[in-house]
Amino acid sequence: MTDELTQKAASATKWSLVTEVVVKLISPLTQIALAHILAPEAFGVVATVTMVTSFADMLSDAGFQKYLIQHEFRDKSHLFRSANVAFVTNLFVSLALWSLVALFNEPLAALVGNDGLGIVLIVACASLPLTALSSIQLALFHRAFSFKELFVVRVAVALVPLFVTVPLALLGFDFWSLVIGTIIGNLVNSLVLTLKSDWKPSFFYSFAELKEMLSFSSWTLLEQFSIWLTSWMGTFIVGSLLTPYYLGLYKTSISMVNTGMGIITSATTPVLFAELSRRQSDDESFQLAFFHMQEKVALFVVPLGFGIFLYRDFVTTFVLGPQWSEGSLMFGLWALSSAVVIPVGYYASEVFRAKGRPKLSFASQVSYLLVMVPVTYYAASLDFNEFALYSSLLRLVAIGIDVFILKVFIKFPVGKMIARLLPIFACSVVMFTSGWVLDSICLPTIAGIIMCVIVYALCCEIFPSTRKQLNSLYSRFL
């Protein structure tokens, strides 16, 4: 694959990865500082507030962001007209939702387990009009593979919590520091994106354009709603049945794992979707682009998941502090399950969307929910560690559903996909076994981690496919 699109994707991936590395070097520092300043209960309160605001965000976006990336427009003028229609629609919906939250703030707060904190929901929803603008701008940058331009934006937003949230937390603002920091971060994001973008909001609006967009976006919206449900149902159940302390352990463990692995996934997933969307009519080129990105991501994500699970107690204490030690198994199991979920499940969803078939992703999410909800309710009545085990095993059910849909409805070569990933998993298992042996003979943790990295790298040199991927990355980034 040496065509112009591949070169654009490669450049975009490089800049996206550089951006994520810088951002993720900043963000964990903020998270670690806040985890040492604030109690788990504060994160539990914000988790339930975020559940409501993310739902409102999803509704206000109406699936237009995916449409602007995936759709083939006649020309730039057509693209900008659709962008403006999407923005005006998003803005109207977001203001309407903010009004509804303000009107029913206390019942909503009680529903998510935060009685008496309705005012927090009202303030947090100030982000809705801001994301109505930034989501459109972000889609246009992703469509054009303009990830180099996004570097400044992402870094600026990442610095906001460091200079706003942490000082507020030190001053005793508790969960308000997290809420205010998020709003200011969204404000900075919207302003900088708009200043750097070629497209600027205008007074143009067309119901004909809206109708054309909704024909695609209606199913995308349903898909996004189903993804929101699967992402937040665990939070809702834990918030309803357990204390804010355990909700904080649950949500923060997941968040920190996702933040760490997000260095890779956040850098590659937008590029993959944009590239696959441009190749949707050429199956051979589509599959090669998919495998190319999937293997590179798995090369890092899979051993990282195995390693975090092996050294979960050390990582949890180091990253979050000793007061979070009860969440170490949740932390480790979520990382281990992510080693499979990210390269297979996450990227399967990108295939559905890039092919313009969000119905399949919606069907996958609904099927998973039918299993997830009763099992999660049952698990929440057990010990927290047992709940962590059930939560992580449930994610493998989602993988099975995605693989089935890929094979049956997309006619995707699932067998070839699994065969290409097997060497990476084999190297990760060898690394895990070596680390477990070293840990059992009481080798210092840091020394054990270094040895695991060496063992994994040496093992990857044995297999031609992993050796080729490593050499390709060395030549590109070093």
Tab-separated table of C-alpha atoms in Angstrom:
chain	number	residue	atom	x	y	z
A	1	MET	CA	0.000	0.000	0.000
A	2	THR	CA	2.005	2.967	-1.257
A	3	ASP	CA	-0.736	5.218	-2.652
A	4	GLU	CA	-1.339	8.821	-1.599
A	5	LEU	CA	-4.081	7.869	0.852
A	6	THR	CA	-1.766	5.434	2.628
A	7	GLN	CA	0.910	8.117	2.901
A	8	LYS	CA	-1.628	10.560	4.345
A	9	ALA	CA	-2.765	7.931	6.841
A	10	ALA	CA	0.828	7.169	7.835
A	11	SER	CA	1.606	10.843	8.394
A	12	ALA	CA	-1.655	11.323	10.279
A	13	THR	CA	-0.898	8.314	12.486
A	14	LYS	CA	2.560	9.666	13.291
A	15	TRP	CA	1.260	13.083	14.304
A	16	SER	CA	-1.714	11.600	16.123
A	17	LEU	CA	0.614	9.326	18.076
A	18	VAL	CA	2.971	12.202	18.935
A	19	THR	CA	-0.038	14.202	20.116
A	20	GLU	CA	-1.372	11.372	22.256
A	21	VAL	CA	2.030	10.689	23.807
A	22	VAL	CA	2.406	14.340	24.834
A	23	VAL	CA	-1.197	14.590	26.038
A	24	LYS	CA	-1.033	11.313	27.904
A	25	LEU	CA	2.183	12.375	29.593
A	26	ILE	CA	0.350	15.447	30.882
A	27	SER	CA	-3.047	13.883	31.694
A	28	PRO	CA	-1.818	11.076	33.981
A	29	LEU	CA	0.142	13.629	36.018
A	30	THR	CA	-3.096	15.507	36.583
A	31	GLN	CA	-5.042	12.326	37.344
A	32	ILE	CA	-2.380	11.095	39.749
A	33	ALA	CA	-2.286	14.455	41.540
A	34	LEU	CA	-6.076	14.548	41.825
A	35	ALA	CA	-6.224	10.924	43.012
A	36	HIS	CA	-3.891	11.864	45.877
A	37	ILE	CA	-5.819	15.052	46.706
A	38	LEU	CA	-9.439	13.918	46.331
A	39	ALA	CA	-11.201	10.948	47.896
A	40	PRO	CA	-12.712	8.178	45.727
A	41	GLU	CA	-16.177	9.521	46.624
A	42	ALA	CA	-15.482	12.750	44.675
A	43	PHE	CA	-14.696	10.758	41.536
A	44	GLY	CA	-17.858	8.733	42.118
A	45	VAL	CA	-19.987	11.909	42.145
A	46	VAL	CA	-18.359	13.207	38.955
A	47	ALA	CA	-18.729	9.815	37.260
A	48	THR	CA	-22.512	9.910	37.626
A	49	VAL	CA	-22.641	13.547	36.513
A	50	THR	CA	-20.544	12.683	33.459
A	51	MET	CA	-22.953	9.861	32.661
A	52	VAL	CA	-25.766	12.408	32.262
A	53	THR	CA	-23.724	15.003	30.356
A	54	SER	CA	-22.236	12.413	27.991
A	55	PHE	CA	-25.756	11.193	27.197
A	56	ALA	CA	-26.831	14.745	26.394
A	57	ASP	CA	-23.678	15.220	24.298
A	58	MET	CA	-24.462	12.083	22.344
A	59	LEU	CA	-27.996	13.250	21.612
A	60	SER	CA	-26.894	16.736	20.583
A	61	ASP	CA	-24.289	15.379	18.156
A	62	ALA	CA	-27.016	13.280	16.455
A	63	GLY	CA	-24.382	11.165	14.694
A	64	PHE	CA	-23.356	14.031	12.415
A	65	GLN	CA	-19.661	13.741	13.259
A	66	LYS	CA	-19.429	10.237	11.765
A	67	TYR	CA	-21.460	11.370	8.750
A	68	LEU	CA	-19.062	14.240	7.992
A	69	ILE	CA	-16.106	11.833	8.051
A	70	GLN	CA	-17.645	8.858	6.264
A	71	HIS	CA	-19.819	10.478	3.566
A	72	GLU	CA	-18.541	11.195	0.053
A	73	PHE	CA	-19.394	14.852	-0.676
A	74	ARG	CA	-19.621	16.429	-4.149
A	75	ASP	CA	-17.156	19.182	-3.293
A	76	LYS	CA	-15.821	21.311	-0.419
A	77	SER	CA	-18.786	23.661	-0.600
A	78	HIS	CA	-21.194	20.751	-0.106
A	79	LEU	CA	-19.111	19.564	2.866
A	80	PHE	CA	-19.136	23.003	4.518
A	81	ARG	CA	-22.889	23.416	4.006
A	82	SER	CA	-23.494	20.069	5.693
A	83	ALA	CA	-21.117	21.059	8.495
A	84	ASN	CA	-23.096	24.222	9.110
A	85	VAL	CA	-26.419	22.376	9.152
A	86	ALA	CA	-24.915	19.872	11.598
A	87	PHE	CA	-23.616	22.643	13.872
A	88	VAL	CA	-26.878	24.621	13.980
A	89	THR	CA	-28.845	21.432	14.657
A	90	ASN	CA	-26.409	20.362	17.374
A	91	LEU	CA	-26.515	23.776	19.002
A	92	PHE	CA	-30.318	23.869	19.061
A	93	VAL	CA	-30.575	20.351	20.499
A	94	SER	CA	-27.855	20.977	23.090
A	95	LEU	CA	-29.579	24.141	24.358
A	96	ALA	CA	-32.908	22.295	24.535
A	97	LEU	CA	-31.300	19.453	26.499
A	98	TRP	CA	-29.597	21.899	28.858
A	99	SER	CA	-32.982	23.470	29.534
A	100	LEU	CA	-34.512	20.059	30.275
A	101	VAL	CA	-31.678	19.198	32.660
A	102	ALA	CA	-32.172	22.531	34.443
A	103	LEU	CA	-35.914	21.867	34.701
A	104	PHE	CA	-35.588	18.306	36.036
A	105	ASN	CA	-32.198	18.583	37.754
A	106	GLU	CA	-33.146	17.080	41.118
A	107	PRO	CA	-35.046	14.031	39.755
A	108	LEU	CA	-32.127	13.355	37.399
A	109	ALA	CA	-29.617	13.676	40.233
A	110	ALA	CA	-31.643	11.234	42.339
A	111	LEU	CA	-31.889	8.812	39.410
A	112	VAL	CA	-28.106	8.528	39.129
A	113	GLY	CA	-27.577	8.317	42.893
A	114	ASN	CA	-26.634	11.944	43.673
A	115	ASP	CA	-29.571	13.210	45.728
A	116	GLY	CA	-29.429	16.946	46.357
A	117	LEU	CA	-26.762	17.630	43.735
A	118	GLY	CA	-28.987	18.772	40.879
A	119	ILE	CA	-27.140	22.075	40.651
A	120	VAL	CA	-24.000	20.141	39.699
A	121	LEU	CA	-25.807	18.718	36.661
A	122	ILE	CA	-26.936	22.194	35.570
A	123	VAL	CA	-23.417	23.632	35.770
A	124	ALA	CA	-21.783	20.595	34.125
A	125	CYS	CA	-24.156	20.846	31.140
A	126	ALA	CA	-22.635	24.227	30.269
A	127	SER	CA	-20.279	22.096	28.173
A	128	LEU	CA	-23.076	21.035	25.813
A	129	PRO	CA	-23.136	24.117	23.528
A	130	LEU	CA	-19.334	24.059	23.438
A	131	THR	CA	-19.115	20.465	22.258
A	132	ALA	CA	-21.799	21.197	19.645
A	133	LEU	CA	-19.174	23.313	17.887
A	134	SER	CA	-16.017	21.347	18.669
A	135	SER	CA	-17.440	18.001	17.508
A	136	ILE	CA	-18.062	19.392	14.009
A	137	GLN	CA	-14.643	21.021	13.810
A	138	LEU	CA	-12.983	17.816	14.995
A	139	ALA	CA	-14.786	15.753	12.350
A	140	LEU	CA	-13.535	18.063	9.578
A	141	PHE	CA	-9.948	17.831	10.820
A	142	HIS	CA	-10.164	14.025	10.996
A	143	ARG	CA	-11.676	13.787	7.527
A	144	ALA	CA	-8.784	15.792	6.078
A	145	PHE	CA	-6.169	13.769	8.034
A	146	SER	CA	-5.106	17.092	9.608
A	147	PHE	CA	-3.770	15.529	12.797
A	148	LYS	CA	-0.643	17.692	12.787
A	149	GLU	CA	-2.841	20.767	13.223
A	150	LEU	CA	-4.643	19.101	16.137
A	151	PHE	CA	-1.412	18.798	18.118
A	152	VAL	CA	-1.599	22.343	19.547
A	153	VAL	CA	-5.307	21.968	20.312
A	154	ARG	CA	-4.978	18.718	22.239
A	155	VAL	CA	-1.966	19.902	24.231
A	156	ALA	CA	-3.710	23.176	25.158
A	157	VAL	CA	-6.770	21.282	26.408
A	158	ALA	CA	-4.617	18.768	28.309
A	159	LEU	CA	-2.909	21.601	30.206
A	160	VAL	CA	-6.201	23.043	31.456
A	161	PRO	CA	-6.711	20.502	34.295
A	162	LEU	CA	-3.110	20.951	35.385
A	163	PHE	CA	-3.530	24.719	35.770
A	164	VAL	CA	-7.221	24.811	36.737
A	165	THR	CA	-8.479	21.547	38.235
A	166	VAL	CA	-5.523	20.730	40.498
A	167	PRO	CA	-5.311	24.233	42.061
A	168	LEU	CA	-9.067	24.207	42.678
A	169	ALA	CA	-8.805	20.776	44.310
A	170	LEU	CA	-5.992	22.031	46.545
A	171	LEU	CA	-8.214	24.963	47.536
A	172	GLY	CA	-10.882	22.530	48.742
A	173	PHE	CA	-13.388	22.700	45.885
A	174	ASP	CA	-13.736	18.875	45.971
A	175	PHE	CA	-15.754	17.518	42.992
A	176	TRP	CA	-16.425	21.067	41.781
A	177	SER	CA	-12.780	21.270	40.719
A	178	LEU	CA	-13.366	18.414	38.262
A	179	VAL	CA	-16.590	19.921	36.920
A	180	ILE	CA	-15.138	23.414	36.409
A	181	GLY	CA	-11.954	22.031	34.855
A	182	THR	CA	-13.994	20.065	32.313
A	183	ILE	CA	-16.016	23.126	31.295
A	184	ILE	CA	-12.933	25.304	30.822
A	185	GLY	CA	-11.238	22.514	28.879
A	186	ASN	CA	-14.198	22.296	26.506
A	187	LEU	CA	-14.194	26.077	26.098
A	188	VAL	CA	-10.505	26.110	25.152
A	189	ASN	CA	-11.052	23.182	22.789
A	190	SER	CA	-13.899	24.929	20.944
A	191	LEU	CA	-12.116	28.265	20.635
A	192	VAL	CA	-8.792	26.908	19.384
A	193	LEU	CA	-10.408	24.486	16.921
A	194	THR	CA	-12.530	27.282	15.463
A	195	LEU	CA	-9.550	29.624	15.098
A	196	LYS	CA	-7.519	26.958	13.256
A	197	SER	CA	-10.339	25.653	11.038
A	198	ASP	CA	-11.125	26.704	7.451
A	199	TRP	CA	-14.815	26.262	8.182
A	200	LYS	CA	-16.561	28.850	10.342
A	201	PRO	CA	-20.230	28.728	11.450
A	202	SER	CA	-22.585	30.805	9.308
A	203	PHE	CA	-26.311	31.545	9.083
A	204	PHE	CA	-26.841	28.966	6.313
A	205	TYR	CA	-29.375	26.215	7.009
A	206	SER	CA	-31.127	23.723	4.766
A	207	PHE	CA	-33.791	21.191	5.701
A	208	ALA	CA	-32.975	19.314	2.491
A	209	GLU	CA	-29.379	18.904	3.700
A	210	LEU	CA	-30.671	17.889	7.129
A	211	LYS	CA	-32.907	15.219	5.610
A	212	GLU	CA	-29.973	13.790	3.631
A	213	MET	CA	-27.800	13.727	6.752
A	214	LEU	CA	-30.468	12.152	8.937
A	215	SER	CA	-30.898	9.257	6.505
A	216	PHE	CA	-27.423	8.150	7.619
A	217	SER	CA	-27.228	9.741	11.053
A	218	SER	CA	-30.465	8.315	12.445
A	219	TRP	CA	-28.929	4.867	12.617
A	220	THR	CA	-25.599	6.298	13.730
A	221	LEU	CA	-27.415	8.066	16.567
A	222	LEU	CA	-29.036	4.798	17.606
A	223	GLU	CA	-25.636	3.163	17.456
A	224	GLN	CA	-24.111	5.908	19.607
A	225	PHE	CA	-26.981	5.570	22.080
A	226	SER	CA	-26.381	1.831	22.366
A	227	ILE	CA	-22.642	2.444	22.870
A	228	TRP	CA	-23.444	4.986	25.564
A	229	LEU	CA	-25.651	2.415	27.301
A	230	THR	CA	-22.967	-0.277	27.265
A	231	SER	CA	-20.334	2.226	28.411
A	232	TRP	CA	-22.356	3.679	31.291
A	233	MET	CA	-24.708	0.907	32.363
A	234	GLY	CA	-22.101	-0.445	34.750
A	235	THR	CA	-21.708	3.016	36.283
A	236	PHE	CA	-25.482	3.361	36.693
A	237	ILE	CA	-25.815	-0.049	38.340
A	238	VAL	CA	-22.844	0.442	40.658
A	239	GLY	CA	-24.045	3.954	41.527
A	240	SER	CA	-27.526	2.615	42.310
A	241	LEU	CA	-26.527	-0.449	44.334
A	242	LEU	CA	-23.155	0.429	45.874
A	243	THR	CA	-21.652	3.432	47.652
A	244	PRO	CA	-19.886	6.382	45.963
A	245	TYR	CA	-16.632	4.893	47.307
A	246	TYR	CA	-16.969	1.721	45.229
A	247	LEU	CA	-18.267	3.699	42.270
A	248	GLY	CA	-15.093	5.779	42.489
A	249	LEU	CA	-12.939	2.632	42.582
A	250	TYR	CA	-14.810	1.166	39.612
A	251	LYS	CA	-14.881	4.219	37.374
A	252	THR	CA	-11.411	5.542	38.179
A	253	SER	CA	-9.791	2.134	37.593
A	254	ILE	CA	-11.435	1.957	34.169
A	255	SER	CA	-10.582	5.572	33.402
A	256	MET	CA	-6.896	5.206	34.258
A	257	VAL	CA	-6.519	2.039	32.167
A	258	ASN	CA	-8.287	3.696	29.245
A	259	THR	CA	-6.088	6.776	29.652
A	260	GLY	CA	-2.910	4.701	29.494
A	261	MET	CA	-3.979	2.630	26.526
A	262	GLY	CA	-5.537	5.705	24.955
A	263	ILE	CA	-2.042	6.849	23.975
A	264	ILE	CA	-2.283	4.252	21.238
A	265	THR	CA	-6.027	3.918	20.606
A	266	SER	CA	-6.804	7.632	20.512
A	267	ALA	CA	-3.929	8.137	18.086
A	268	THR	CA	-4.938	5.385	15.682
A	269	THR	CA	-8.723	4.919	15.763
A	270	PRO	CA	-9.665	8.290	14.156
A	271	VAL	CA	-7.029	7.734	11.436
A	272	LEU	CA	-8.239	4.202	10.808
A	273	PHE	CA	-11.868	5.279	10.473
A	274	ALA	CA	-10.979	8.103	8.090
A	275	GLU	CA	-8.800	5.826	5.935
A	276	LEU	CA	-11.281	2.926	5.885
A	277	SER	CA	-14.076	5.329	4.953
A	278	ARG	CA	-12.117	6.424	1.894
A	279	ARG	CA	-11.484	2.748	0.955
A	280	GLN	CA	-14.971	1.408	1.650
A	281	SER	CA	-15.617	0.412	-1.980
A	282	ASP	CA	-12.395	-1.597	-2.392
A	283	ASP	CA	-12.485	-4.707	-0.178
A	284	GLU	CA	-8.877	-5.766	-0.737
A	285	SER	CA	-7.465	-2.324	-0.003
A	286	PHE	CA	-9.894	-1.962	2.920
A	287	GLN	CA	-8.741	-5.216	4.542
A	288	LEU	CA	-5.053	-4.482	4.061
A	289	ALA	CA	-5.435	-1.064	5.685
A	290	PHE	CA	-7.348	-2.631	8.584
A	291	PHE	CA	-4.794	-5.398	9.213
A	292	HIS	CA	-1.909	-2.965	8.887
A	293	MET	CA	-3.237	-0.731	11.664
A	294	GLN	CA	-4.643	-3.540	13.829
A	295	GLU	CA	-1.303	-5.353	14.061
A	296	LYS	CA	0.597	-2.200	14.978
A	297	VAL	CA	-1.874	-1.386	17.738
A	298	ALA	CA	-1.959	-4.965	19.066
A	299	LEU	CA	1.839	-4.995	19.171
A	300	PHE	CA	1.703	-2.502	22.059
A	301	VAL	CA	-1.751	-2.871	23.589
A	302	VAL	CA	-1.674	-6.640	24.138
A	303	PRO	CA	1.592	-6.822	26.163
A	304	LEU	CA	0.596	-3.659	28.029
A	305	GLY	CA	-2.650	-5.305	29.160
A	306	PHE	CA	-0.866	-8.469	30.270
A	307	GLY	CA	1.820	-6.445	32.059
A	308	ILE	CA	-0.608	-4.220	33.972
A	309	PHE	CA	-2.537	-7.280	35.155
A	310	LEU	CA	0.666	-8.968	36.347
A	311	TYR	CA	1.854	-5.904	38.281
A	312	ARG	CA	-1.595	-4.556	39.162
A	313	ASP	CA	-0.891	-3.952	42.871
A	314	PHE	CA	2.271	-2.005	42.134
A	315	VAL	CA	0.698	0.004	39.285
A	316	THR	CA	-2.441	0.885	41.281
A	317	THR	CA	-0.484	2.072	44.312
A	318	PHE	CA	2.049	3.966	42.196
A	319	VAL	CA	-0.526	5.683	39.981
A	320	LEU	CA	-3.416	6.305	42.365
A	321	GLY	CA	-2.010	5.941	45.868
A	322	PRO	CA	-2.515	3.416	48.694
A	323	GLN	CA	-6.117	4.524	49.352
A	324	TRP	CA	-7.056	2.922	46.005
A	325	SER	CA	-5.495	-0.484	46.720
A	326	GLU	CA	-8.885	-2.213	46.983
A	327	GLY	CA	-9.438	-1.450	43.303
A	328	SER	CA	-6.221	-3.131	42.090
A	329	LEU	CA	-7.960	-6.273	40.776
A	330	MET	CA	-10.478	-4.134	38.872
A	331	PHE	CA	-7.557	-2.148	37.492
A	332	GLY	CA	-5.664	-5.260	36.384
A	333	LEU	CA	-8.598	-7.207	34.950
A	334	TRP	CA	-9.823	-4.240	32.926
A	335	ALA	CA	-6.342	-3.872	31.424
A	336	LEU	CA	-6.153	-7.588	30.636
A	337	SER	CA	-9.549	-7.659	28.934
A	338	SER	CA	-8.630	-4.494	27.016
A	339	ALA	CA	-5.743	-6.426	25.472
A	340	VAL	CA	-8.385	-8.328	23.481
A	341	VAL	CA	-11.206	-5.784	23.304
A	342	ILE	CA	-9.175	-2.970	21.728
A	343	PRO	CA	-7.583	-4.694	18.710
A	344	VAL	CA	-10.644	-6.837	17.965
A	345	GLY	CA	-13.831	-5.258	19.355
A	346	TYR	CA	-13.027	-1.570	18.976
A	347	TYR	CA	-11.738	-2.014	15.452
A	348	ALA	CA	-14.654	-4.213	14.441
A	349	SER	CA	-16.893	-1.254	15.230
A	350	GLU	CA	-14.784	0.936	12.946
A	351	VAL	CA	-15.377	-1.558	10.134
A	352	PHE	CA	-19.149	-1.344	10.614
A	353	ARG	CA	-19.091	2.454	10.538
A	354	ALA	CA	-16.618	2.827	7.675
A	355	LYS	CA	-18.757	0.515	5.561
A	356	GLY	CA	-21.731	2.766	6.273
A	357	ARG	CA	-23.544	0.056	8.247
A	358	PRO	CA	-24.145	1.450	11.736
A	359	LYS	CA	-27.128	-0.917	12.019
A	360	LEU	CA	-24.664	-3.758	12.585
A	361	SER	CA	-22.907	-1.912	15.383
A	362	PHE	CA	-26.296	-1.121	16.930
A	363	ALA	CA	-27.291	-4.812	16.737
A	364	SER	CA	-23.999	-5.777	18.361
A	365	GLN	CA	-24.463	-3.352	21.261
A	366	VAL	CA	-28.082	-4.374	21.881
A	367	SER	CA	-27.148	-8.073	21.872
A	368	TYR	CA	-24.421	-7.363	24.397
A	369	LEU	CA	-26.756	-5.347	26.630
A	370	LEU	CA	-29.166	-8.274	26.841
A	371	VAL	CA	-26.384	-10.248	28.530
A	372	MET	CA	-24.619	-7.421	30.328
A	373	VAL	CA	-27.484	-5.884	32.310
A	374	PRO	CA	-28.680	-8.969	34.250
A	375	VAL	CA	-25.146	-10.246	34.838
A	376	THR	CA	-23.956	-6.847	36.088
A	377	TYR	CA	-26.931	-6.516	38.444
A	378	TYR	CA	-26.147	-9.962	39.840
A	379	ALA	CA	-22.424	-9.254	40.123
A	380	ALA	CA	-23.007	-5.951	41.942
A	381	SER	CA	-24.538	-7.914	44.814
A	382	LEU	CA	-21.292	-9.840	45.288
A	383	ASP	CA	-17.898	-8.910	46.669
A	384	PHE	CA	-16.244	-6.028	44.735
A	385	ASN	CA	-13.445	-8.281	43.455
A	386	GLU	CA	-15.995	-10.777	42.157
A	387	PHE	CA	-17.821	-7.904	40.500
A	388	ALA	CA	-14.533	-6.880	38.839
A	389	LEU	CA	-14.110	-10.404	37.457
A	390	TYR	CA	-17.627	-10.557	36.030
A	391	SER	CA	-17.307	-7.069	34.513
A	392	SER	CA	-14.127	-8.013	32.680
A	393	LEU	CA	-15.382	-11.408	31.471
A	394	LEU	CA	-18.497	-9.742	30.077
A	395	ARG	CA	-16.299	-7.790	27.671
A	396	LEU	CA	-15.258	-11.071	26.039
A	397	VAL	CA	-18.926	-11.734	25.269
A	398	ALA	CA	-18.965	-8.487	23.295
A	399	ILE	CA	-15.914	-9.689	21.354
A	400	GLY	CA	-17.703	-12.891	20.363
A	401	ILE	CA	-20.710	-10.936	19.106
A	402	ASP	CA	-18.541	-8.550	17.055
A	403	VAL	CA	-16.552	-11.371	15.465
A	404	PHE	CA	-19.747	-13.215	14.536
A	405	ILE	CA	-21.206	-10.113	12.846
A	406	LEU	CA	-17.934	-9.432	11.034
A	407	LYS	CA	-17.876	-12.956	9.654
A	408	VAL	CA	-21.548	-13.367	8.736
A	409	PHE	CA	-22.674	-9.915	7.616
A	410	ILE	CA	-19.483	-8.182	6.413
A	411	LYS	CA	-17.884	-11.378	5.036
A	412	PHE	CA	-14.685	-10.242	6.683
A	413	PRO	CA	-11.801	-12.784	6.813
A	414	VAL	CA	-11.940	-13.326	10.578
A	415	GLY	CA	-9.699	-16.393	10.388
A	416	LYS	CA	-6.959	-14.361	8.724
A	417	MET	CA	-7.380	-11.643	11.342
A	418	ILE	CA	-6.962	-14.102	14.217
A	419	ALA	CA	-3.973	-15.762	12.547
A	420	ARG	CA	-2.220	-12.404	12.191
A	421	LEU	CA	-2.770	-11.589	15.876
A	422	LEU	CA	-1.698	-14.968	17.289
A	423	PRO	CA	2.092	-14.261	17.290
A	424	ILE	CA	1.513	-11.085	19.326
A	425	PHE	CA	-0.580	-12.927	21.898
A	426	ALA	CA	1.980	-15.756	22.013
A	427	CYS	CA	4.799	-13.276	22.757
A	428	SER	CA	2.653	-11.616	25.435
A	429	VAL	CA	1.935	-14.954	27.143
A	430	VAL	CA	5.667	-15.784	27.181
A	431	MET	CA	6.351	-12.331	28.652
A	432	PHE	CA	3.621	-12.784	31.300
A	433	THR	CA	4.919	-16.219	32.297
A	434	SER	CA	8.471	-14.904	32.589
A	435	GLY	CA	7.289	-11.991	34.719
A	436	TRP	CA	5.263	-14.271	36.984
A	437	VAL	CA	8.309	-16.507	37.557
A	438	LEU	CA	10.526	-13.518	38.292
A	439	ASP	CA	7.932	-12.099	40.691
A	440	SER	CA	7.621	-15.435	42.497
A	441	ILE	CA	11.358	-15.401	43.276
A	442	CYS	CA	10.962	-11.888	44.716
A	443	LEU	CA	12.844	-9.982	42.023
A	444	PRO	CA	12.313	-6.225	42.556
A	445	THR	CA	9.260	-5.018	40.647
A	446	ILE	CA	11.071	-2.444	38.510
A	447	ALA	CA	13.676	-5.021	37.500
A	448	GLY	CA	10.888	-7.483	36.685
A	449	ILE	CA	9.134	-4.953	34.446
A	450	ILE	CA	12.370	-4.209	32.571
A	451	MET	CA	12.983	-7.934	32.081
A	452	CYS	CA	9.434	-8.389	30.760
A	453	VAL	CA	10.013	-5.690	28.146
A	454	ILE	CA	13.249	-7.362	27.056
A	455	VAL	CA	11.636	-10.820	26.889
A	456	TYR	CA	8.732	-9.492	24.811
A	457	ALA	CA	11.021	-7.658	22.384
A	458	LEU	CA	13.205	-10.727	21.911
A	459	CYS	CA	10.172	-12.946	21.425
A	460	CYS	CA	8.806	-10.586	18.758
A	461	GLU	CA	12.052	-11.002	16.813
A	462	ILE	CA	11.303	-14.715	16.436
A	463	PHE	CA	8.124	-14.264	14.383
A	464	PRO	CA	8.570	-12.720	10.903
A	465	SER	CA	5.321	-10.714	11.126
A	466	THR	CA	6.072	-9.078	14.480
A	467	ARG	CA	9.709	-8.517	13.507
A	468	LYS	CA	8.566	-6.745	10.336
A	469	GLN	CA	6.139	-4.538	12.275
A	470	LEU	CA	8.773	-3.549	14.819
A	471	ASN	CA	11.321	-2.730	12.121
A	472	SER	CA	8.707	-0.630	10.300
A	473	LEU	CA	7.974	1.338	13.472
A	474	TYR	CA	11.662	1.799	14.211
A	475	SER	CA	12.281	3.242	10.750
A	476	ARG	CA	9.277	5.567	10.934
A	477	PHE	CA	9.534	6.977	14.422
A	478	LEU	CA	13.244	6.776	15.219
